[in-house]
mmCIF file of C-alpha atoms in Angstrom:
data_model
loop_
_atom_site.group_PDB
_atom_site.id
_atom_site.type_symbol
_atom_site.label_atom_id
_atom_site.label_comp_id
_atom_site.label_asym_id
_atom_site.label_seq_id
_atom_site.Cartn_x
_atom_site.Cartn_y
_atom_site.Cartn_z
ATOM 1 C CA GLY G 288 -0.159 -0.177 0.009
ATOM 2 C CA ALA G 289 0.698 3.661 0.047
ATOM 3 C CA GLY G 290 3.640 4.912 2.349
ATOM 4 C CA VAL G 291 3.627 8.214 4.481
ATOM 5 C CA SER G 292 3.414 11.073 2.173
ATOM 6 C CA GLN G 293 4.200 14.697 2.940
ATOM 7 C CA SER G 294 3.500 17.956 1.377
ATOM 8 C CA PRO G 295 5.066 20.197 0.370
ATOM 9 C CA SER G 296 8.357 18.374 -0.656
ATOM 10 C CA ASN G 297 10.058 21.974 -0.346
ATOM 11 C CA LYS G 298 8.983 25.263 1.132
ATOM 12 C CA VAL G 299 10.923 28.301 0.893
ATOM 13 C CA THR G 300 9.356 31.077 3.067
ATOM 14 C CA GLU G 301 10.478 34.567 4.394
ATOM 15 C CA LYS G 302 11.479 35.220 7.935
ATOM 16 C CA GLY G 303 8.557 36.048 9.861
ATOM 17 C CA LYS G 304 5.888 34.059 7.718
ATOM 18 C CA ASP G 305 3.713 31.187 9.228
ATOM 19 C CA VAL G 306 4.144 27.889 7.409
ATOM 20 C CA GLU G 307 1.842 24.731 7.349
ATOM 21 C CA LEU G 308 3.283 21.230 6.654
ATOM 22 C CA ARG G 309 1.143 18.185 6.140
ATOM 23 C CA CYS G 310 1.558 14.762 6.769
ATOM 24 C CA ASP G 311 -0.895 11.942 5.663
ATOM 25 C CA PRO G 312 0.138 8.672 7.620
ATOM 26 C CA ILE G 313 -0.238 4.904 6.305
ATOM 27 C CA SER G 314 -4.210 4.103 6.838
ATOM 28 C CA GLY G 315 -4.572 2.390 9.912
ATOM 29 C CA HIS G 316 -1.599 3.644 11.847
ATOM 30 C CA THR G 317 -2.826 5.017 15.012
ATOM 31 C CA ALA G 318 0.464 6.714 16.218
ATOM 32 C CA LEU G 319 1.883 9.688 14.102
ATOM 33 C CA TYR G 320 5.334 11.420 15.091
ATOM 34 C CA TRP G 321 6.981 14.524 13.822
ATOM 35 C CA TYR G 322 10.829 14.930 13.646
ATOM 36 C CA ARG G 323 13.208 17.337 12.624
ATOM 37 C CA GLN G 324 16.395 17.025 10.661
ATOM 38 C CA SER G 325 18.983 19.581 11.000
ATOM 39 C CA LEU G 326 22.624 20.037 10.327
ATOM 40 C CA GLY G 327 23.456 21.460 13.591
ATOM 41 C CA GLN G 328 21.063 19.221 15.677
ATOM 42 C CA GLY G 329 20.754 16.049 13.793
ATOM 43 C CA LEU G 330 17.557 14.221 13.780
ATOM 44 C CA GLU G 331 15.207 15.478 16.955
ATOM 45 C CA PHE G 332 11.708 14.415 18.070
ATOM 46 C CA LEU G 333 9.179 17.160 17.977
ATOM 47 C CA ILE G 334 5.622 15.834 18.804
ATOM 48 C CA TYR G 335 3.580 12.431 19.070
ATOM 49 C CA PHE G 336 -0.055 11.637 18.590
ATOM 50 C CA GLN G 337 -1.568 8.434 19.618
ATOM 51 C CA GLY G 338 -5.139 7.637 18.897
ATOM 52 C CA ASN G 339 -7.388 10.248 20.611
ATOM 53 C CA SER G 340 -5.029 11.120 23.624
ATOM 54 C CA ALA G 341 -3.394 14.334 24.056
ATOM 55 C CA PRO G 342 -0.473 14.640 22.066
ATOM 56 C CA ASP G 343 3.104 14.506 23.482
ATOM 57 C CA LYS G 344 4.387 17.730 22.809
ATOM 58 C CA SER G 345 7.728 17.518 24.879
ATOM 59 C CA GLY G 346 10.118 17.869 21.885
ATOM 60 C CA LEU G 347 8.608 21.141 20.218
ATOM 61 C CA PRO G 348 11.384 23.995 20.524
ATOM 62 C CA SER G 349 9.180 26.492 21.151
ATOM 63 C CA ASP G 350 5.643 27.938 21.344
ATOM 64 C CA ARG G 351 5.975 29.171 17.763
ATOM 65 C CA PHE G 352 5.369 25.372 16.790
ATOM 66 C CA SER G 353 2.463 23.583 16.883
ATOM 67 C CA ALA G 354 0.600 20.492 15.447
ATOM 68 C CA GLU G 355 -2.671 19.063 15.078
ATOM 69 C CA ARG G 356 -4.041 15.828 13.780
ATOM 70 C CA THR G 357 -7.599 15.465 12.609
ATOM 71 C CA GLY G 358 -10.037 12.564 12.658
ATOM 72 C CA GLY G 359 -6.773 10.470 13.909
ATOM 73 C CA SER G 360 -5.416 10.614 10.495
ATOM 74 C CA VAL G 361 -3.707 13.565 8.560
ATOM 75 C CA SER G 362 -1.525 15.982 10.703
ATOM 76 C CA THR G 363 -0.456 19.674 10.260
ATOM 77 C CA LEU G 364 2.512 21.090 11.666
ATOM 78 C CA THR G 365 2.518 24.868 11.774
ATOM 79 C CA ILE G 366 5.326 26.933 12.399
ATOM 80 C CA GLN G 367 4.719 30.486 13.139
ATOM 81 C CA ARG G 368 6.899 33.653 12.571
ATOM 82 C CA THR G 369 9.459 31.516 11.116
ATOM 83 C CA GLN G 370 13.154 32.173 11.854
ATOM 84 C CA GLN G 371 16.188 31.150 9.950
ATOM 85 C CA GLU G 372 17.148 28.430 12.546
ATOM 86 C CA ASP G 373 13.750 26.607 11.711
ATOM 87 C CA SER G 374 15.320 25.815 8.208
ATOM 88 C CA ALA G 375 15.425 21.894 8.193
ATOM 89 C CA VAL G 376 13.875 18.889 6.832
ATOM 90 C CA TYR G 377 10.672 17.864 8.511
ATOM 91 C CA LEU G 378 9.976 14.145 8.748
ATOM 92 C CA CYS G 379 6.556 12.507 9.732
ATOM 93 C CA ALA G 380 6.470 9.100 10.557
ATOM 94 C CA SER G 381 3.540 6.767 11.472
ATOM 95 C CA ARG G 382 3.185 3.155 13.199
ATOM 96 C CA TYR G 383 0.691 0.740 14.330
ATOM 97 C CA PRO G 384 1.089 -1.100 17.765
ATOM 98 C CA GLY G 385 4.299 -3.338 17.790
ATOM 99 C CA SER G 386 5.713 -2.032 14.490
ATOM 100 C CA GLU G 387 8.701 -0.105 13.952
ATOM 101 C CA GLN G 388 8.071 3.612 12.385
ATOM 102 C CA PHE G 389 7.644 4.121 8.756
ATOM 103 C CA PHE G 390 8.820 7.455 7.703
ATOM 104 C CA GLY G 391 7.532 9.869 4.816
ATOM 105 C CA PRO G 392 10.199 11.766 2.361
ATOM 106 C CA GLY G 393 10.111 15.045 4.390
ATOM 107 C CA THR G 394 9.518 18.642 3.931
ATOM 108 C CA ARG G 395 12.490 20.519 3.280
ATOM 109 C CA LEU G 396 12.072 24.085 4.767
ATOM 110 C CA THR G 397 14.191 27.216 4.085
ATOM 111 C CA VAL G 398 13.651 30.258 5.770
ATOM 112 C CA LEU G 399 15.275 33.259 4.034
ATOM 113 C CA ALA I 339 18.581 10.983 29.720
ATOM 114 C CA GLN I 340 19.121 8.785 26.781
ATOM 115 C CA SER I 341 21.994 9.119 24.169
ATOM 116 C CA VAL I 342 22.987 7.523 21.014
ATOM 117 C CA ALA I 343 26.565 7.807 19.655
ATOM 118 C CA GLN I 344 27.854 7.128 16.321
ATOM 119 C CA PRO I 345 31.706 7.904 16.565
ATOM 120 C CA GLU I 346 32.217 7.719 12.787
ATOM 121 C CA ASP I 347 30.893 10.514 10.777
ATOM 122 C CA GLN I 348 31.996 8.738 7.546
ATOM 123 C CA VAL I 349 32.997 5.147 6.800
ATOM 124 C CA ASN I 350 34.665 4.116 3.752
ATOM 125 C CA VAL I 351 35.012 0.586 2.454
ATOM 126 C CA ALA I 352 35.835 -1.262 -1.073
ATOM 127 C CA GLU I 353 33.119 -2.908 -2.532
ATOM 128 C CA GLY I 354 33.048 -6.696 -1.865
ATOM 129 C CA ASN I 355 34.650 -6.024 1.541
ATOM 130 C CA PRO I 356 32.933 -6.384 4.983
ATOM 131 C CA LEU I 357 31.463 -3.224 6.439
ATOM 132 C CA THR I 358 30.862 -2.058 10.082
ATOM 133 C CA VAL I 359 28.938 1.055 11.308
ATOM 134 C CA LYS I 360 29.278 1.406 14.951
ATOM 135 C CA CYS I 361 26.612 2.518 17.416
ATOM 136 C CA THR I 362 26.813 2.591 21.188
ATOM 137 C CA TYR I 363 23.918 4.056 23.715
ATOM 138 C CA SER I 364 23.253 5.173 27.023
ATOM 139 C CA VAL I 365 19.583 4.358 28.106
ATOM 140 C CA SER I 366 18.552 2.948 31.165
ATOM 141 C CA GLY I 367 16.714 -0.396 31.016
ATOM 142 C CA ASN I 368 16.192 -2.588 27.957
ATOM 143 C CA PRO I 369 15.758 -0.601 25.234
ATOM 144 C CA TYR I 370 14.586 -1.303 21.648
ATOM 145 C CA LEU I 371 17.592 -0.552 19.057
ATOM 146 C CA PHE I 372 17.037 0.256 15.523
ATOM 147 C CA TRP I 373 18.987 1.123 12.369
ATOM 148 C CA TYR I 374 17.711 3.095 9.635
ATOM 149 C CA VAL I 375 18.996 4.191 6.254
ATOM 150 C CA GLN I 376 18.644 7.527 4.235
ATOM 151 C CA TYR I 377 19.302 7.754 0.630
ATOM 152 C CA PRO I 378 19.908 11.294 -0.815
ATOM 153 C CA ASN I 379 16.466 13.466 -0.948
ATOM 154 C CA ARG I 380 14.520 10.395 0.580
ATOM 155 C CA GLY I 381 12.983 9.692 4.055
ATOM 156 C CA LEU I 382 14.362 7.087 6.414
ATOM 157 C CA GLN I 383 13.958 3.286 5.529
ATOM 158 C CA PHE I 384 13.870 0.703 8.181
ATOM 159 C CA LEU I 385 16.622 -1.730 8.024
ATOM 160 C CA LEU I 386 16.444 -3.753 11.260
ATOM 161 C CA LYS I 387 15.505 -3.838 14.829
ATOM 162 C CA TYR I 388 16.290 -5.603 18.147
ATOM 163 C CA ILE I 389 13.517 -6.350 20.733
ATOM 164 C CA THR I 390 14.715 -9.021 22.424
ATOM 165 C CA GLY I 391 16.093 -12.707 21.952
ATOM 166 C CA ASP I 392 18.943 -13.575 19.746
ATOM 167 C CA ASN I 393 21.797 -10.984 19.862
ATOM 168 C CA LEU I 394 22.235 -11.388 16.174
ATOM 169 C CA VAL I 395 19.383 -9.527 14.089
ATOM 170 C CA LYS I 396 19.299 -9.853 10.261
ATOM 171 C CA GLY I 397 17.443 -7.259 8.599
ATOM 172 C CA SER I 398 16.938 -5.944 5.012
ATOM 173 C CA TYR I 399 19.402 -5.882 1.927
ATOM 174 C CA GLY I 400 21.698 -8.249 3.811
ATOM 175 C CA PHE I 401 22.424 -6.007 6.685
ATOM 176 C CA GLU I 402 22.658 -7.360 10.386
ATOM 177 C CA ALA I 403 23.486 -5.988 13.745
ATOM 178 C CA GLU I 404 24.844 -7.454 16.852
ATOM 179 C CA PHE I 405 23.392 -6.531 20.221
ATOM 180 C CA ASN I 406 25.818 -6.239 22.997
ATOM 181 C CA LYS I 407 24.599 -5.486 26.371
ATOM 182 C CA SER I 408 27.676 -5.358 28.312
ATOM 183 C CA GLN I 409 29.291 -2.971 25.994
ATOM 184 C CA THR I 410 25.738 -1.182 25.110
ATOM 185 C CA SER I 411 26.503 -1.367 21.483
ATOM 186 C CA PHE I 412 24.408 -2.242 18.348
ATOM 187 C CA HIS I 413 26.861 -2.131 15.434
ATOM 188 C CA LEU I 414 25.534 -2.412 11.941
ATOM 189 C CA LYS I 415 27.513 -5.035 9.567
ATOM 190 C CA LYS I 416 27.281 -6.511 6.152
ATOM 191 C CA PRO I 417 29.833 -9.188 5.013
ATOM 192 C CA SER I 418 30.136 -7.873 1.490
ATOM 193 C CA ALA I 419 29.404 -4.007 0.741
ATOM 194 C CA LEU I 420 27.890 -2.823 -2.539
ATOM 195 C CA VAL I 421 28.376 0.356 -4.189
ATOM 196 C CA SER I 422 24.455 0.766 -3.692
ATOM 197 C CA ASP I 423 24.884 0.452 0.209
ATOM 198 C CA SER I 424 26.391 4.083 0.101
ATOM 199 C CA ALA I 425 23.983 6.184 2.144
ATOM 200 C CA LEU I 426 23.514 7.669 5.529
ATOM 201 C CA TYR I 427 22.836 5.322 8.363
ATOM 202 C CA PHE I 428 21.107 6.190 11.539
ATOM 203 C CA CYS I 429 20.993 4.187 14.681
ATOM 204 C CA ALA I 430 18.126 4.909 16.981
ATOM 205 C CA VAL I 431 16.748 3.828 20.542
ATOM 206 C CA ASN I 432 13.517 3.662 21.991
ATOM 207 C CA PRO I 433 13.738 3.193 25.762
ATOM 208 C CA ARG I 434 10.375 1.459 25.818
ATOM 209 C CA ASN I 435 8.506 4.533 26.861
ATOM 210 C CA ALA I 436 4.852 5.088 26.449
ATOM 211 C CA GLY I 437 5.414 6.882 23.036
ATOM 212 C CA ASN I 438 7.955 4.998 21.539
ATOM 213 C CA MET I 439 9.600 7.977 20.314
ATOM 214 C CA LEU I 440 13.392 7.489 18.685
ATOM 215 C CA THR I 441 16.151 9.066 19.843
ATOM 216 C CA PHE I 442 18.716 9.182 16.898
ATOM 217 C CA GLY I 443 22.506 9.106 16.506
ATOM 218 C CA GLY I 444 24.236 11.780 14.646
ATOM 219 C CA GLY I 445 24.208 9.277 11.416
ATOM 220 C CA THR I 446 27.219 7.847 9.690
ATOM 221 C CA ARG I 447 27.736 8.186 5.879
ATOM 222 C CA LEU I 448 28.940 5.017 4.514
ATOM 223 C CA MET I 449 30.925 5.168 1.139
ATOM 224 C CA VAL I 450 31.457 2.268 -0.835
ATOM 225 C CA LYS I 451 33.706 2.481 -3.574
ATOM 226 C CA PRO I 452 34.113 0.135 -6.663
#
């Protein structure tokens, strides 16, 4: 079946603008994760959704970052008032109970 | 706090030779251990995982990894490298917490030369 998809694949924005990144997990996967991959920080966890439970936001770097998951499926990561240090590849992953995480291709965000 | 170390930024090996990509971790308890591979402009692809049982785990594309509890290591190995194995490899741990979030090492670039 289809894997995890993310859109857009690339996003260039100006400093101070808001951006929205989308993730479509694999159908039936109850858990969804966002990670960030940057040169300086490597791969770091951002936020985790499991079913209808409250998300684990412990990895979000600042209150400019937020995410939601509608209907237990699609997720949107929003970054408000983007800064240059937000430039990174944002990866989404999903899993079903007992499985490994399946990653999407990522969204490359460039903040000018 | 948990951490994962991949001490080599890059590993160079000739095609046909065996390869090892090193990983050590610092996590309390008995974590789950993973290896992922990333090709250029692609997401992470799962290679293999250790949950419990046999310390030698076999995965995709002929890769295997050996779990060593006393050394807290989980080195990735392949008996005979291919040029197409050239990619970025990440070791990751999941401390068996409720969220199963992964903590990644910094990555090791594997270069296999013909």
